[in-house]
Short mmCIF file of C-alpha atoms in Angstrom, two decimals:
data_model
loop_
_atom_site.label_atom_id
_atom_site.label_comp_id
_atom_site.label_asym_id
_atom_site.label_seq_id
_atom_site.Cartn_x
_atom_site.Cartn_y
_atom_site.Cartn_z
CA MET A 21 44.28 223.78 -98.32
CA ARG A 22 42.60 223.48 -94.94
CA ARG A 23 42.92 220.09 -93.30
CA PHE A 24 39.82 218.69 -91.65
CA VAL A 25 40.32 216.72 -88.44
CA ALA A 26 37.33 214.72 -87.27
CA LYS A 27 36.45 215.05 -83.60
CA ARG A 28 36.48 211.97 -81.44
CA TYR A 29 33.55 211.13 -79.23
CA CYS A 30 32.62 208.59 -76.59
CA GLN A 31 29.21 207.38 -75.51
CA HIS A 32 29.35 209.36 -72.26
CA GLN A 33 28.01 212.89 -71.98
CA VAL A 34 30.79 215.22 -70.86
CA PRO A 35 29.42 218.34 -69.09
CA GLU A 36 30.39 221.66 -70.67
CA SER A 37 32.03 222.87 -67.45
CA LEU A 38 34.36 219.85 -67.60
CA GLN A 39 34.96 220.13 -71.35
CA ALA A 40 36.64 223.48 -70.74
CA HIS A 41 39.35 221.71 -68.73
CA LEU A 42 40.06 218.84 -71.16
CA SER A 43 42.32 218.79 -74.22
CA GLU A 44 39.83 216.40 -75.87
CA PRO A 45 36.54 217.80 -74.55
CA THR A 46 34.28 215.37 -76.37
CA ILE A 47 35.77 212.28 -74.68
CA CYS A 48 35.37 211.54 -70.98
CA PRO A 49 38.57 211.02 -68.91
CA SER A 50 38.02 207.27 -68.46
CA CYS A 51 37.62 206.63 -72.19
CA GLN A 52 40.68 208.74 -73.00
CA LEU A 53 42.76 206.84 -70.45
CA GLN A 54 41.47 203.46 -71.67
CA ARG A 55 42.67 204.35 -75.16
CA PHE A 56 46.12 205.36 -73.89
CA ILE A 57 46.35 202.24 -71.71
CA LYS A 58 45.62 200.07 -74.76
CA ASP A 59 48.22 201.99 -76.79
CA ILE A 60 50.89 201.52 -74.09
CA ARG A 61 50.12 197.79 -73.79
CA ASP A 62 50.32 197.36 -77.56
CA THR A 63 53.64 199.23 -77.64
CA GLN A 64 55.05 197.16 -74.76
CA LYS A 65 54.06 193.96 -76.58
CA GLY A 66 55.59 195.22 -79.82
CA ILE A 67 58.94 196.00 -78.16
CA ASP A 68 58.80 192.69 -76.26
CA ARG A 69 58.47 190.89 -79.61
CA ARG A 70 61.84 192.40 -80.50
CA GLY A 71 63.21 190.93 -77.26
CA GLY A 72 62.96 194.12 -75.20
CA ILE A 73 64.60 197.54 -75.41
CA PHE A 74 68.17 196.35 -74.97
CA ALA A 75 67.88 193.35 -77.30
CA SER A 76 66.27 195.65 -79.86
CA ARG A 77 69.16 198.08 -79.55
CA GLU A 78 71.60 195.19 -79.88
CA ARG A 79 70.02 194.35 -83.25
CA VAL A 80 70.79 197.90 -84.33
CA ARG A 81 74.44 197.51 -83.29
CA GLU A 82 74.76 194.18 -85.08
CA GLU A 83 73.27 195.66 -88.22
CA ALA A 84 75.58 198.69 -88.01
CA ASN A 85 78.61 196.38 -87.87
CA VAL A 86 77.66 195.05 -91.30
CA GLY A 87 77.68 198.57 -92.74
CA PHE A 88 75.17 200.42 -94.90
CA ASP A 89 77.33 203.15 -96.45
CA GLY A 90 75.94 205.80 -94.12
CA GLU A 91 72.32 204.79 -94.58
CA ILE A 92 70.06 203.99 -91.64
CA GLY A 93 69.43 200.26 -91.50
CA THR A 94 66.07 198.54 -91.19
CA GLN A 95 66.67 197.53 -87.57
CA ALA A 96 67.59 201.10 -86.62
CA LYS A 97 64.42 202.45 -88.23
CA ARG A 98 62.24 199.89 -86.45
CA HIS A 99 63.95 200.47 -83.11
CA ARG A 100 63.57 204.24 -83.35
CA ALA A 101 59.95 203.94 -84.45
CA TRP A 102 59.04 201.78 -81.44
CA MET A 103 60.96 204.05 -79.03
CA ARG A 104 59.28 207.13 -80.48
CA LEU A 105 55.83 205.55 -80.20
CA TRP A 106 56.49 204.45 -76.62
CA ARG A 107 57.71 207.91 -75.58
CA GLN A 108 54.90 209.78 -77.31
CA THR A 109 52.18 207.57 -75.82
CA LYS A 110 53.58 207.87 -72.30
CA ILE A 111 53.93 211.65 -72.66
CA LYS A 112 50.28 211.93 -73.72
CA VAL A 113 49.03 209.92 -70.76
CA VAL A 114 51.20 211.89 -68.31
CA GLU A 115 49.80 215.14 -69.71
CA LEU A 116 46.21 213.90 -69.34
CA VAL A 117 46.77 212.63 -65.79
CA SER A 118 48.33 216.00 -64.90
CA GLN A 119 45.26 217.76 -66.32
CA LEU A 120 42.94 215.60 -64.24
CA GLU A 121 45.00 216.08 -61.08
CA ASP A 122 44.95 219.86 -61.63
CA ILE A 123 41.15 219.75 -61.92
CA ILE A 124 40.95 217.95 -58.57
CA LYS A 125 43.34 220.45 -56.94
CA THR A 126 41.53 223.56 -58.20
CA TRP A 127 38.02 222.20 -57.65
CA THR A 128 36.11 223.57 -54.66
CA HIS A 129 32.68 222.83 -53.25
CA ASP A 130 31.70 226.45 -53.73
CA GLU A 131 32.52 226.30 -57.43
CA GLU A 132 31.70 222.72 -58.28
CA VAL A 133 32.67 221.45 -61.72
CA LEU A 134 29.99 219.18 -63.09
CA GLY A 135 31.49 215.85 -64.01
CA ILE A 136 34.05 215.85 -61.22
CA GLU A 137 33.12 212.23 -60.57
CA MET A 138 34.21 211.46 -64.15
CA VAL A 139 37.63 212.87 -63.29
CA LYS A 140 37.87 210.78 -60.12
CA GLU A 141 36.83 207.63 -61.97
CA GLY A 142 39.47 208.28 -64.63
CA LEU A 143 42.23 208.76 -62.05
CA LYS A 144 41.09 205.63 -60.19
CA LEU A 145 41.28 203.65 -63.44
CA TRP A 146 44.83 204.90 -64.05
CA ARG A 147 46.03 204.15 -60.51
CA GLU A 148 44.92 200.54 -60.92
CA VAL A 149 47.24 199.97 -63.91
CA GLU A 150 49.96 202.54 -63.21
CA GLU A 151 52.61 199.99 -62.21
CA GLU A 152 51.85 197.83 -65.25
CA MET A 153 52.19 200.88 -67.49
CA ALA A 154 55.62 201.63 -65.99
CA ILE A 155 57.06 198.23 -66.95
CA VAL A 156 60.10 198.59 -69.20
CA PRO A 157 59.75 196.22 -72.17
CA GLY A 158 62.30 193.45 -71.80
CA SER A 159 62.85 193.81 -68.06
CA VAL A 160 62.64 190.73 -65.89
CA GLN A 161 59.07 190.15 -64.71
CA PRO A 162 57.52 187.17 -62.91
CA ASN A 163 56.48 184.45 -65.39
CA SER A 164 58.02 186.41 -68.28
CA GLU A 165 59.76 184.63 -71.16
CA TYR A 166 61.99 187.65 -71.72
CA ALA A 167 65.21 188.16 -69.77
CA ASP A 168 66.79 191.10 -71.56
CA VAL A 169 67.65 192.74 -68.25
CA ILE A 170 69.35 190.97 -65.38
CA THR A 171 68.25 191.83 -61.85
CA THR A 172 71.05 191.57 -59.30
CA CYS A 173 69.86 191.38 -55.68
CA ILE A 174 72.25 192.67 -53.03
CA THR A 175 71.17 192.07 -49.45
CA GLU A 176 72.16 193.84 -46.26
CA GLY A 177 75.56 192.75 -45.03
CA THR A 178 77.10 192.42 -48.48
CA ILE A 179 80.51 194.08 -48.62
CA VAL A 180 81.04 196.09 -51.78
CA PRO A 181 84.21 198.13 -52.45
CA GLN A 182 83.61 201.81 -53.10
CA GLU A 183 84.76 201.65 -56.74
CA ILE A 184 82.28 198.84 -57.44
CA ALA A 185 79.46 200.77 -55.79
CA ILE A 186 80.28 203.84 -57.89
CA THR A 187 80.11 201.64 -60.99
CA LEU A 188 76.64 200.53 -59.92
CA ILE A 189 75.53 204.14 -59.62
CA LYS A 190 76.84 204.93 -63.11
CA ASN A 191 75.09 201.87 -64.53
CA ALA A 192 71.85 202.81 -62.80
CA MET A 193 72.13 206.27 -64.35
CA LYS A 194 72.79 204.85 -67.81
CA HIS A 195 69.84 202.46 -67.52
CA ALA A 196 67.49 205.20 -66.33
CA MET A 197 68.53 207.49 -69.21
CA ASP A 198 67.92 204.66 -71.68
CA GLN A 199 64.37 204.49 -70.32
CA ASN A 200 63.93 208.23 -70.91
CA SER A 201 63.13 208.54 -67.23
CA VAL A 202 64.17 211.23 -64.82
CA THR A 203 66.92 210.20 -62.43
CA MET A 204 67.46 211.92 -59.10
CA PHE A 205 70.65 211.47 -57.06
CA LEU A 206 70.38 212.25 -53.37
CA ILE A 207 73.33 212.73 -51.03
CA ASN A 208 72.33 212.88 -47.38
CA GLY A 209 68.81 213.79 -48.46
CA LYS A 210 69.87 216.66 -50.77
CA LYS A 211 69.25 216.61 -54.51
CA THR A 212 72.60 216.72 -56.32
CA GLY A 213 71.93 215.62 -59.87
CA ARG A 214 69.25 215.24 -62.51
CA MET A 215 69.20 213.30 -65.79
CA GLY A 216 72.59 211.70 -65.29
CA GLN A 217 74.60 214.55 -63.81
CA VAL A 218 77.15 212.88 -61.54
CA PRO A 219 77.93 214.83 -58.36
CA GLY A 220 81.52 216.04 -58.35
CA VAL A 221 82.32 214.38 -55.03
CA VAL A 222 80.67 211.11 -54.07
CA LYS A 223 80.07 211.22 -50.31
CA SER A 224 78.75 208.56 -47.97
CA ARG A 225 75.15 207.95 -48.99
CA VAL A 226 73.84 208.04 -52.55
CA GLU A 227 70.31 207.12 -53.52
CA ALA A 228 69.43 206.66 -57.20
CA ALA A 229 65.71 206.55 -57.87
CA THR A 230 63.59 206.65 -61.00
CA ILE A 231 60.95 209.28 -60.35
CA GLY A 232 57.93 208.30 -62.42
CA SER A 233 54.32 209.34 -62.02
CA SER A 234 54.19 207.31 -58.83
CA GLY A 235 57.80 207.97 -57.83
CA SER A 236 58.08 204.50 -56.35
CA HIS A 237 60.48 202.55 -58.59
CA ARG A 238 63.91 202.56 -56.95
CA LEU A 239 67.11 201.67 -58.75
CA GLY A 240 69.21 201.37 -55.63
CA LEU A 241 70.28 202.61 -52.24
CA LEU A 242 74.01 202.38 -51.68
CA GLU A 243 76.27 203.28 -48.80
CA LEU A 244 79.59 204.34 -50.34
CA GLY A 245 82.87 204.32 -48.47
CA CYS A 246 81.46 201.87 -45.92
CA GLU A 247 81.61 198.10 -45.67
CA VAL A 248 77.88 197.49 -45.70
CA ILE A 249 75.11 198.44 -48.07
CA ARG A 250 72.31 199.41 -45.73
CA GLY A 251 68.92 197.96 -46.45
CA SER A 252 67.71 195.57 -49.10
CA THR A 253 68.60 197.01 -52.49
CA PHE A 254 68.33 195.98 -56.09
CA GLN A 255 69.67 196.98 -59.46
CA THR A 256 67.96 196.48 -62.81
CA ILE A 257 70.59 197.05 -65.46
CA PRO A 258 71.54 195.57 -68.85
CA LYS A 259 73.62 192.41 -68.94
CA ASP A 260 76.47 194.09 -70.79
CA LEU A 261 76.71 196.85 -68.16
CA ASP A 262 76.44 194.76 -65.01
CA PRO A 263 79.86 194.40 -63.30
CA PHE A 264 78.46 191.60 -61.11
CA VAL A 265 77.38 189.35 -63.97
CA ASN A 266 79.88 186.86 -65.32
CA ALA A 267 80.30 185.57 -68.86
CA THR A 268 77.39 183.14 -68.50
CA TYR A 269 75.14 185.97 -67.32
CA ASN A 270 74.65 184.26 -63.99
CA PRO A 271 73.63 187.09 -61.60
CA VAL A 272 76.04 186.10 -58.83
CA ILE A 273 78.47 188.52 -57.23
CA PRO A 274 82.04 187.22 -57.68
CA LYS A 275 83.85 186.56 -54.40
CA THR A 276 86.56 189.03 -55.37
CA HIS A 277 83.93 191.76 -55.18
CA LEU A 278 82.77 190.61 -51.76
CA SER A 279 86.10 190.92 -50.00
CA HIS A 280 86.82 194.29 -48.47
CA PRO A 281 90.59 195.14 -48.66
CA LYS A 282 90.86 196.12 -44.96
CA ARG A 283 88.91 193.10 -43.74
CA ALA A 284 90.92 190.77 -46.02
CA ALA A 285 94.15 192.16 -44.55
CA LEU A 286 92.92 191.56 -41.01
CA LYS A 287 91.96 187.98 -41.81
CA SER A 288 95.36 187.25 -43.32
CA GLN A 289 97.15 188.34 -40.11
#
């Protein structure tokens, strides 16, 4: 039996020359993006109602501790459904934005594609909300009632032992993988790892960054093997993975982590 799928339309007339470049040729770029933006916002709100990604996952663990004789529990099904919806929606919007960017790149004045202004308007609309769309449900945001993720601020001049800094890198990797994001690890400006591959030898400078569509969200810049972390850095990692957060989840670095062994020895002399 042949399945009939109704075409979607918008009230804007999409030129035929532009339709040939779009996966949904009967909908203009702006209307397609507006639909995806609404879907992402609805998904973010839905996950936030569960307390955020990490609180949602904690519900799954708590349910698993009760035991279901091998069956998938209700919380696990809900968590997976929300994660799947979030991933699928973001993948769709990334694919569309890539299509639009390719149209701009290949477009020339000699071979003008009618409707190029539609493409530019769509990309402009996306750039205006891109940072909002990148928000991880449950992460700490200004004026947010959710605090599923603790943000630990480490300023220049803070002394962090190498083993603690390495732990931060591992936690940043784990957090980025939980977000289904791509993590790049740079040592002295050279790419050494992707999607959580730890370099075999950790050298002096390691930068962990989440490369999204804008490539701007940074998880940290650490100077390993040295006394000082250079520059203002931050980490956004789950409470249960943060080595700097104490039992009350107060994001304060314990003094034991601030004392460098060599400097402590000098002071004691």
